[in-house]
CSV table of C-alpha atoms and ligand atoms in Angstrom, one decimal:
chain,number,residue,atom,x,y,z
A,1,UNK,CA,67.9,222.8,84.3
A,2,UNK,CA,71.4,222.7,83.3
A,3,UNK,CA,72.7,224.0,80.2
A,4,UNK,CA,76.1,223.7,78.1
A,5,UNK,CA,76.7,226.2,75.6
A,6,UNK,CA,80.1,225.1,73.4
A,7,UNK,CA,82.8,227.4,72.5
A,8,UNK,CA,84.8,227.2,69.2
A,9,UNK,CA,87.6,229.5,68.5
A,10,UNK,CA,85.6,232.6,66.5
A,11,UNK,CA,82.5,231.4,68.2
A,12,UNK,CA,80.9,235.2,69.1
A,13,UNK,CA,77.2,234.9,70.5
A,14,UNK,CA,78.0,232.0,73.4
A,15,UNK,CA,77.6,234.9,76.3
A,16,UNK,CA,74.2,235.8,74.5
A,17,UNK,CA,72.9,232.3,75.1
A,18,UNK,CA,74.4,231.8,78.6
A,19,UNK,CA,72.6,235.2,79.7
A,20,UNK,CA,68.8,234.2,77.6
A,21,UNK,CA,69.0,231.1,79.7
A,22,UNK,CA,70.4,232.2,82.7
A,23,UNK,CA,67.2,234.8,82.4
A,24,UNK,CA,65.3,231.7,83.0
A,25,UNK,CA,67.1,230.6,85.9
A,26,UNK,CA,69.1,227.6,83.9
A,27,UNK,CA,72.9,226.8,85.3
A,28,UNK,CA,74.9,227.4,82.2
A,29,UNK,CA,78.2,225.7,81.7
A,30,UNK,CA,80.5,227.0,78.4
A,31,UNK,CA,82.3,224.6,77.4
A,32,UNK,CA,85.5,224.3,75.0
A,33,UNK,CA,86.4,222.7,72.0
A,34,UNK,CA,88.6,220.1,73.1
A,35,UNK,CA,86.8,219.7,76.1
A,36,UNK,CA,86.0,216.1,75.8
A,37,UNK,CA,82.8,214.9,77.7
A,38,UNK,CA,80.3,217.2,77.8
A,39,UNK,CA,78.3,218.4,82.3
A,40,UNK,CA,76.9,215.4,84.3
A,41,UNK,CA,73.2,215.9,84.0
A,42,UNK,CA,73.4,218.5,81.1
A,43,UNK,CA,69.9,218.4,79.7
A,44,UNK,CA,70.3,221.0,77.0
A,45,UNK,CA,73.4,221.3,74.8
A,46,UNK,CA,73.4,224.9,73.0
A,47,UNK,CA,75.5,225.5,69.3
A,48,UNK,CA,75.5,229.3,69.5
A,49,UNK,CA,76.3,231.8,66.2
A,50,UNK,CA,79.6,233.5,65.2
A,51,UNK,CA,82.6,232.0,63.5
A,52,UNK,CA,83.6,229.3,64.4
A,53,UNK,CA,87.1,228.2,63.2
A,54,UNK,CA,86.6,231.8,60.8
A,55,UNK,CA,84.2,230.1,58.7
A,56,UNK,CA,87.4,228.2,56.9
A,57,UNK,CA,86.1,226.0,53.8
A,58,UNK,CA,82.6,226.1,54.7
A,59,UNK,CA,81.0,227.6,57.8
A,60,UNK,CA,80.6,225.5,60.6
A,61,UNK,CA,82.9,222.4,58.4
A,62,UNK,CA,85.9,222.2,60.7
A,63,UNK,CA,83.9,223.3,63.9
A,64,UNK,CA,82.2,219.4,62.9
A,65,UNK,CA,85.5,217.3,63.7
A,66,UNK,CA,86.1,219.4,67.1
A,67,UNK,CA,86.5,216.3,70.3
A,68,UNK,CA,83.5,217.8,72.4
A,69,UNK,CA,81.5,217.2,69.0
A,70,UNK,CA,81.9,212.9,69.2
A,71,UNK,CA,79.9,213.4,73.2
A,72,UNK,CA,77.7,215.8,71.6
A,73,UNK,CA,76.7,213.2,68.8
A,74,UNK,CA,76.5,210.7,71.9
A,75,UNK,CA,74.5,212.6,73.8
A,76,UNK,CA,72.1,213.5,70.7
A,77,UNK,CA,71.9,209.6,69.8
A,78,UNK,CA,70.5,209.1,73.6
A,79,UNK,CA,67.6,211.5,73.3
A,80,UNK,CA,69.2,214.3,74.7
A,81,UNK,CA,68.3,217.6,73.4
A,82,UNK,CA,70.3,219.8,71.3
A,83,UNK,CA,69.7,223.5,70.4
A,84,UNK,CA,72.0,225.3,67.0
A,85,UNK,CA,71.6,228.6,66.3
A,86,UNK,CA,73.2,230.1,63.5
A,87,UNK,CA,76.5,228.6,63.0
A,88,UNK,CA,75.5,226.6,65.3
A,89,UNK,CA,72.8,225.1,63.5
A,90,UNK,CA,75.9,225.2,59.9
A,91,UNK,CA,77.9,222.5,62.6
A,92,UNK,CA,75.0,220.9,63.1
A,93,UNK,CA,74.4,220.3,59.6
A,94,UNK,CA,78.1,220.1,58.8
A,95,UNK,CA,77.8,216.8,61.4
A,96,UNK,CA,74.5,215.2,59.5
A,97,UNK,CA,73.1,215.4,63.0
A,98,UNK,CA,70.2,217.7,61.0
A,99,UNK,CA,69.8,217.1,57.6
A,100,UNK,CA,70.4,219.5,54.4
A,101,UNK,CA,73.2,222.0,54.2
A,102,UNK,CA,73.8,225.4,54.1
A,103,UNK,CA,75.1,227.7,51.2
A,104,UNK,CA,76.0,231.0,50.5
A,105,UNK,CA,72.6,233.7,51.5
A,106,UNK,CA,71.1,233.6,46.9
A,107,UNK,CA,72.2,237.8,47.1
A,108,UNK,CA,76.0,237.0,48.0
A,109,UNK,CA,75.6,239.5,51.2
A,110,UNK,CA,75.6,239.5,54.8
A,111,UNK,CA,72.0,239.8,55.9
A,112,UNK,CA,71.4,241.2,59.9
A,113,UNK,CA,68.4,242.3,60.6
A,114,UNK,CA,65.3,241.3,62.3
A,115,UNK,CA,62.9,239.8,60.9
A,116,UNK,CA,59.6,237.7,60.8
A,117,UNK,CA,59.1,233.9,60.9
A,118,UNK,CA,56.0,232.1,60.7
A,119,UNK,CA,55.8,228.4,63.2
A,120,UNK,CA,54.9,225.8,61.0
A,121,UNK,CA,54.6,223.4,63.5
A,122,UNK,CA,54.3,223.2,67.2
A,123,UNK,CA,55.4,219.7,68.6
A,124,UNK,CA,58.4,219.5,70.1
A,125,UNK,CA,60.4,222.0,72.6
A,126,UNK,CA,61.4,224.6,70.8
A,127,UNK,CA,57.9,226.1,70.1
A,128,UNK,CA,55.7,224.6,72.4
A,129,UNK,CA,54.9,227.5,74.1
A,130,UNK,CA,53.3,229.1,70.1
A,131,UNK,CA,50.7,228.0,68.1
A,132,UNK,CA,50.9,226.6,64.7
A,133,UNK,CA,50.3,229.6,62.3
A,134,UNK,CA,52.2,232.3,64.8
A,135,UNK,CA,54.6,235.0,64.0
A,136,UNK,CA,57.5,235.9,65.9
A,137,UNK,CA,60.0,238.5,65.0
A,138,UNK,CA,63.7,237.6,65.6
A,139,UNK,CA,66.7,239.2,64.3
A,140,UNK,CA,69.6,237.1,62.1
A,141,UNK,CA,73.0,237.5,61.5
A,142,UNK,CA,74.5,235.5,58.9
A,143,UNK,CA,76.4,234.8,55.0
A,144,UNK,CA,75.4,231.1,54.4
A,145,UNK,CA,71.7,231.5,55.2
A,146,UNK,CA,70.4,229.5,52.4
A,147,UNK,CA,69.1,226.7,53.6
A,148,UNK,CA,69.2,223.6,51.0
A,149,UNK,CA,68.1,220.4,50.4
A,150,UNK,CA,67.2,218.0,47.4
A,151,UNK,CA,63.5,217.4,46.7
A,152,UNK,CA,63.0,214.3,48.3
A,153,UNK,CA,65.0,215.3,51.6
A,154,UNK,CA,61.9,218.3,51.4
A,155,UNK,CA,59.5,215.7,50.9
A,156,UNK,CA,60.9,213.6,53.7
A,157,UNK,CA,60.9,216.7,56.4
A,158,UNK,CA,57.9,218.0,55.1
A,159,UNK,CA,56.1,213.9,56.2
A,160,UNK,CA,57.6,214.5,59.2
A,161,UNK,CA,56.8,217.4,60.5
A,162,UNK,CA,60.1,218.4,60.4
A,163,UNK,CA,59.8,222.0,59.2
A,164,UNK,CA,59.4,223.8,62.2
A,165,UNK,CA,59.9,227.5,61.1
A,166,UNK,CA,59.6,230.1,57.7
A,167,UNK,CA,60.1,233.7,56.6
A,168,UNK,CA,57.4,235.6,56.3
A,169,UNK,CA,56.5,239.4,56.6
A,170,UNK,CA,54.9,241.2,59.2
A,171,UNK,CA,51.7,240.3,57.4
A,172,UNK,CA,52.8,236.3,57.4
A,173,UNK,CA,53.1,235.9,54.1
A,174,UNK,CA,55.7,233.5,53.5
A,175,UNK,CA,58.6,235.1,52.2
A,176,UNK,CA,62.6,234.1,50.8
A,177,UNK,CA,64.8,236.5,52.1
A,178,UNK,CA,68.3,234.5,51.4
A,179,UNK,CA,67.5,231.6,48.2
A,180,UNK,CA,66.9,228.9,51.4
A,181,UNK,CA,64.7,225.1,49.7
A,182,UNK,CA,61.1,226.5,50.6
A,183,UNK,CA,61.9,229.5,52.9
A,184,UNK,CA,63.2,227.4,55.9
A,185,UNK,CA,64.3,229.2,58.9
A,186,UNK,CA,64.2,225.8,61.6
A,187,UNK,CA,64.1,222.4,61.2
A,188,UNK,CA,64.3,219.1,63.7
A,189,UNK,CA,65.8,216.2,63.0
A,190,UNK,CA,62.7,212.7,63.5
A,191,UNK,CA,63.7,212.2,67.0
A,192,UNK,CA,62.4,216.2,67.5
A,193,UNK,CA,65.4,215.9,70.2
A,194,UNK,CA,67.8,218.1,67.6
A,195,UNK,CA,66.4,221.3,66.4
A,196,UNK,CA,68.7,224.2,64.1
A,197,UNK,CA,67.1,227.7,63.2
A,198,UNK,CA,69.0,230.4,61.8
A,199,UNK,CA,67.5,233.3,63.8
A,200,UNK,CA,68.9,234.5,66.9
A,201,UNK,CA,66.3,233.7,70.0
A,202,UNK,CA,68.4,234.7,72.2
A,203,UNK,CA,69.0,238.3,70.7
A,204,UNK,CA,65.0,238.7,70.8
A,205,UNK,CA,65.1,238.2,74.8
A,206,UNK,CA,64.1,241.9,76.1
A,207,UNK,CA,61.7,244.7,74.4
A,208,UNK,CA,64.9,247.4,74.3
A,209,UNK,CA,66.8,244.4,72.0
A,210,UNK,CA,63.5,245.0,69.7
A,211,UNK,CA,61.9,242.0,70.2
A,212,UNK,CA,60.9,239.7,73.6
A,213,UNK,CA,59.8,236.8,71.4
A,214,UNK,CA,62.7,234.4,71.7
A,215,UNK,CA,61.7,234.4,75.4
A,216,UNK,CA,58.7,231.8,74.7
A,217,UNK,CA,61.0,230.4,72.3
A,218,UNK,CA,63.8,229.1,75.3
A,219,UNK,CA,61.6,228.7,77.3
A,220,UNK,CA,60.2,225.6,75.9
A,221,UNK,CA,63.3,223.9,76.9
A,222,UNK,CA,62.6,224.4,80.6
A,223,UNK,CA,61.2,221.0,82.3
B,1,LIG,N1,75.5,235.0,63.3
B,1,LIG,C1,76.4,233.6,63.3
B,1,LIG,O1,76.5,232.6,64.3
B,1,LIG,C2,77.1,233.7,62.0
B,1,LIG,C3,77.0,232.4,60.2
B,1,LIG,C4,77.9,232.6,60.2
B,1,LIG,N2,78.8,232.2,60.2
B,1,LIG,C5,77.1,233.1,58.3
B,1,LIG,O2,77.9,233.9,58.7
B,1,LIG,O3,77.0,232.3,58.0
Protein backbone atom coordinates (compact mmCIF):
# COMPACT_ATOMS: atom_id res chain seq x y z
CA UNK A 1 0.00 0.00 0.00
CA UNK A 2 1.28 3.45 -0.90
CA UNK A 3 1.07 6.27 1.66
CA UNK A 4 1.86 9.95 1.05
CA UNK A 5 2.83 11.92 4.16
CA UNK A 6 2.66 15.70 3.72
CA UNK A 7 5.30 18.06 5.07
CA UNK A 8 4.88 21.80 5.62
CA UNK A 9 7.42 24.16 7.19
CA UNK A 10 6.95 23.41 10.90
CA UNK A 11 5.65 19.85 10.51
CA UNK A 12 7.41 17.65 13.09
CA UNK A 13 5.64 14.29 12.95
CA UNK A 14 6.28 13.29 9.34
CA UNK A 15 8.97 10.77 10.30
CA UNK A 16 6.82 9.31 13.10
CA UNK A 17 4.05 8.78 10.52
CA UNK A 18 6.52 7.32 8.02
CA UNK A 19 7.94 4.96 10.66
CA UNK A 20 4.45 3.85 11.70
CA UNK A 21 3.24 3.02 8.21
CA UNK A 22 6.54 1.41 7.21
CA UNK A 23 6.16 -0.82 10.25
CA UNK A 24 2.91 -1.92 8.59
CA UNK A 25 4.84 -2.69 5.37
CA UNK A 26 3.54 0.33 3.48
CA UNK A 27 5.56 2.24 0.93
CA UNK A 28 5.80 5.79 2.29
CA UNK A 29 6.74 8.98 0.46
CA UNK A 30 7.11 12.36 2.14
CA UNK A 31 5.58 15.12 0.03
CA UNK A 32 6.70 18.77 0.26
CA UNK A 33 3.94 21.37 0.56
CA UNK A 34 5.06 23.12 -2.65
CA UNK A 35 4.66 19.96 -4.72
CA UNK A 36 1.82 20.07 -7.21
CA UNK A 37 0.83 16.44 -7.23
CA UNK A 38 0.43 13.48 -4.93
CA UNK A 39 2.31 10.34 -5.99
CA UNK A 40 0.62 8.07 -8.55
CA UNK A 41 -1.43 5.20 -7.11
CA UNK A 42 -1.50 6.71 -3.68
CA UNK A 43 -3.86 4.79 -1.33
CA UNK A 44 -3.75 7.10 1.68
CA UNK A 45 -2.68 10.69 2.36
CA UNK A 46 -1.53 11.42 5.91
CA UNK A 47 -1.46 15.04 7.07
CA UNK A 48 0.81 14.72 10.11
CA UNK A 49 1.21 16.68 13.31
CA UNK A 50 3.35 19.68 14.13
CA UNK A 51 3.19 23.44 13.91
CA UNK A 52 2.74 24.18 10.21
CA UNK A 53 3.88 27.75 9.46
CA UNK A 54 4.47 28.17 13.20
CA UNK A 55 0.73 27.99 13.91
CA UNK A 56 0.60 31.67 12.89
CA UNK A 57 -2.89 33.22 12.68
CA UNK A 58 -4.47 29.91 13.76
CA UNK A 59 -3.28 26.30 13.64
CA UNK A 60 -3.65 25.06 10.07
CA UNK A 61 -4.92 28.40 8.73
CA UNK A 62 -1.93 28.99 6.44
CA UNK A 63 -1.22 25.36 5.51
CA UNK A 64 -4.62 25.05 3.94
CA UNK A 65 -3.48 27.43 1.17
CA UNK A 66 -0.41 25.29 0.32
CA UNK A 67 -0.12 24.12 -3.29
CA UNK A 68 -0.33 20.43 -2.39
CA UNK A 69 -3.69 20.97 -0.68
CA UNK A 70 -5.37 21.45 -4.08
CA UNK A 71 -4.38 17.87 -4.99
CA UNK A 72 -5.40 16.62 -1.54
CA UNK A 73 -8.87 18.15 -1.98
CA UNK A 74 -9.23 16.60 -5.42
CA UNK A 75 -8.03 13.24 -4.06
CA UNK A 76 -10.51 13.40 -1.16
CA UNK A 77 -13.38 14.53 -3.37
CA UNK A 78 -12.72 11.50 -5.60
CA UNK A 79 -13.05 9.19 -2.59
CA UNK A 80 -9.34 8.93 -1.66
CA UNK A 81 -8.59 8.30 2.01
CA UNK A 82 -7.06 11.16 4.01
CA UNK A 83 -5.98 10.98 7.65
CA UNK A 84 -5.21 14.16 9.59
CA UNK A 85 -3.43 13.73 12.91
CA UNK A 86 -3.37 16.66 15.34
CA UNK A 87 -2.05 19.59 13.24
CA UNK A 88 -3.21 17.52 10.26
CA UNK A 89 -6.72 17.47 11.73
CA UNK A 90 -6.51 21.26 12.20
CA UNK A 91 -5.44 21.68 8.55
CA UNK A 92 -8.31 19.50 7.27
CA UNK A 93 -10.78 21.59 9.32
CA UNK A 94 -9.35 24.84 7.94
CA UNK A 95 -9.47 23.38 4.41
CA UNK A 96 -13.15 22.55 4.83
CA UNK A 97 -12.55 18.82 4.32
CA UNK A 98 -13.96 18.18 7.80
CA UNK A 99 -16.67 20.14 9.63
CA UNK A 100 -16.05 22.31 12.69
CA UNK A 101 -13.09 24.32 13.97
CA UNK A 102 -10.33 24.08 16.54
CA UNK A 103 -9.95 26.56 19.40
CA UNK A 104 -7.26 26.96 22.07
CA UNK A 105 -7.56 24.41 24.90
CA UNK A 106 -9.89 25.82 27.54
CA UNK A 107 -7.07 25.64 30.14
CA UNK A 108 -4.90 27.75 27.77
CA UNK A 109 -2.14 25.19 28.44
CA UNK A 110 -0.34 22.89 26.03
CA UNK A 111 -1.40 19.37 27.01
CA UNK A 112 1.11 16.56 26.48
CA UNK A 113 0.27 13.17 27.98
CA UNK A 114 -1.24 9.76 27.28
CA UNK A 115 -5.02 9.88 27.31
CA UNK A 116 -7.76 7.29 27.00
CA UNK A 117 -10.22 7.42 24.14
CA UNK A 118 -13.51 5.61 23.65
CA UNK A 119 -14.44 4.14 20.28
CA UNK A 120 -17.83 5.63 19.32
CA UNK A 121 -18.10 4.27 15.77
CA UNK A 122 -16.20 1.48 14.03
CA UNK A 123 -17.79 1.59 10.59
CA UNK A 124 -14.68 3.24 9.16
CA UNK A 125 -11.09 2.21 8.26
CA UNK A 126 -9.47 3.91 11.27
CA UNK A 127 -11.45 1.90 13.81
CA UNK A 128 -12.76 -1.13 11.97
CA UNK A 129 -10.42 -3.47 13.88
CA UNK A 130 -11.82 -2.22 17.19
CA UNK A 131 -15.26 -2.56 18.77
CA UNK A 132 -17.63 0.22 19.75
CA UNK A 133 -16.96 0.99 23.43
CA UNK A 134 -13.32 -0.16 23.30
CA UNK A 135 -10.88 2.06 25.17
CA UNK A 136 -7.50 2.89 23.67
CA UNK A 137 -4.55 4.70 25.23
CA UNK A 138 -3.02 7.23 22.84
CA UNK A 139 -0.76 10.26 23.44
CA UNK A 140 -2.05 13.81 22.94
CA UNK A 141 0.16 16.89 22.41
CA UNK A 142 -1.58 20.13 21.50
CA UNK A 143 -2.60 23.62 22.53
CA UNK A 144 -5.42 23.97 20.01
CA UNK A 145 -7.42 20.78 20.56
CA UNK A 146 -10.67 22.34 21.75
CA UNK A 147 -12.99 21.08 19.01
CA UNK A 148 -15.92 23.38 18.25
CA UNK A 149 -19.02 22.81 16.17
CA UNK A 150 -22.41 24.53 16.50
CA UNK A 151 -25.52 22.67 17.70
CA UNK A 152 -26.86 21.95 14.24
CA UNK A 153 -23.44 20.68 13.15
CA UNK A 154 -23.19 18.42 16.20
CA UNK A 155 -26.62 16.94 15.48
CA UNK A 156 -25.49 16.27 11.92
CA UNK A 157 -22.31 14.52 13.13
CA UNK A 158 -24.36 12.38 15.50
CA UNK A 159 -27.02 11.55 12.93
CA UNK A 160 -24.40 10.39 10.40
CA UNK A 161 -22.22 8.55 12.95
CA UNK A 162 -19.30 10.83 12.13
CA UNK A 163 -18.04 11.04 15.72
CA UNK A 164 -15.37 8.35 15.94
CA UNK A 165 -13.53 8.92 19.23
CA UNK A 166 -14.22 10.72 22.51
CA UNK A 167 -11.89 11.45 25.43
CA UNK A 168 -12.52 9.20 28.44
CA UNK A 169 -10.96 7.91 31.67
CA UNK A 170 -9.31 4.48 31.90
CA UNK A 171 -12.72 3.22 33.13
CA UNK A 172 -14.43 4.57 30.04
CA UNK A 173 -16.24 7.52 31.65
CA UNK A 174 -16.32 10.37 29.15
CA UNK A 175 -14.17 13.29 30.20
CA UNK A 176 -13.52 16.76 28.88
CA UNK A 177 -9.81 17.46 28.92
CA UNK A 178 -9.55 20.46 26.58
CA UNK A 179 -13.03 21.96 26.24
CA UNK A 180 -14.06 20.03 23.11
CA UNK A 181 -17.77 19.99 22.29
CA UNK A 182 -19.20 16.63 23.39
CA UNK A 183 -15.67 15.41 24.38
CA UNK A 184 -14.86 14.85 20.71
CA UNK A 185 -11.34 13.61 19.92
CA UNK A 186 -11.86 12.41 16.33
CA UNK A 187 -14.37 12.62 13.49
CA UNK A 188 -14.79 11.73 9.82
CA UNK A 189 -16.58 13.36 6.90
CA UNK A 190 -20.00 12.24 5.63
CA UNK A 191 -18.46 10.06 2.92
CA UNK A 192 -16.27 8.34 5.55
CA UNK A 193 -13.02 8.78 3.62
CA UNK A 194 -11.54 11.81 5.45
CA UNK A 195 -10.51 11.36 9.09
CA UNK A 196 -9.22 13.74 11.73
CA UNK A 197 -8.14 13.12 15.31
CA UNK A 198 -6.14 15.13 17.83
CA UNK A 199 -4.39 12.17 19.56
CA UNK A 200 -1.35 10.58 17.88
CA UNK A 201 -1.81 6.87 17.02
CA UNK A 202 1.53 6.94 15.13
CA UNK A 203 3.25 7.55 18.50
CA UNK A 204 1.62 4.47 20.03
CA UNK A 205 3.01 1.71 17.83
CA UNK A 206 5.19 -0.14 20.37
CA UNK A 207 4.76 -1.01 24.05
CA UNK A 208 8.10 0.64 24.81
CA UNK A 209 6.44 3.96 23.83
CA UNK A 210 3.82 3.46 26.55
CA UNK A 211 1.15 1.96 24.30
CA UNK A 212 0.80 0.00 21.08
CA UNK A 213 -2.90 0.78 20.70
CA UNK A 214 -2.16 2.89 17.63
CA UNK A 215 -1.27 -0.28 15.70
CA UNK A 216 -4.85 -1.52 15.49
CA UNK A 217 -6.02 1.92 14.40
CA UNK A 218 -3.58 2.45 11.53
CA UNK A 219 -3.78 -1.21 10.47
CA UNK A 220 -7.42 -0.58 9.58
CA UNK A 221 -6.23 1.39 6.53
CA UNK A 222 -4.34 -1.56 5.06
CA UNK A 223 -5.93 -3.11 2.01
N1 LIG B 1 1.24 17.74 17.93
C1 LIG B 1 0.73 18.61 17.11
O1 LIG B 1 0.42 18.32 15.96
C2 LIG B 1 0.54 20.01 17.60
C3 LIG B 1 -0.70 20.59 17.02
C4 LIG B 1 -0.93 22.07 17.12
N2 LIG B 1 -0.11 22.84 16.36
C5 LIG B 1 -1.24 22.47 18.51
O2 LIG B 1 -0.38 22.57 19.37
O3 LIG B 1 -2.40 22.65 18.77
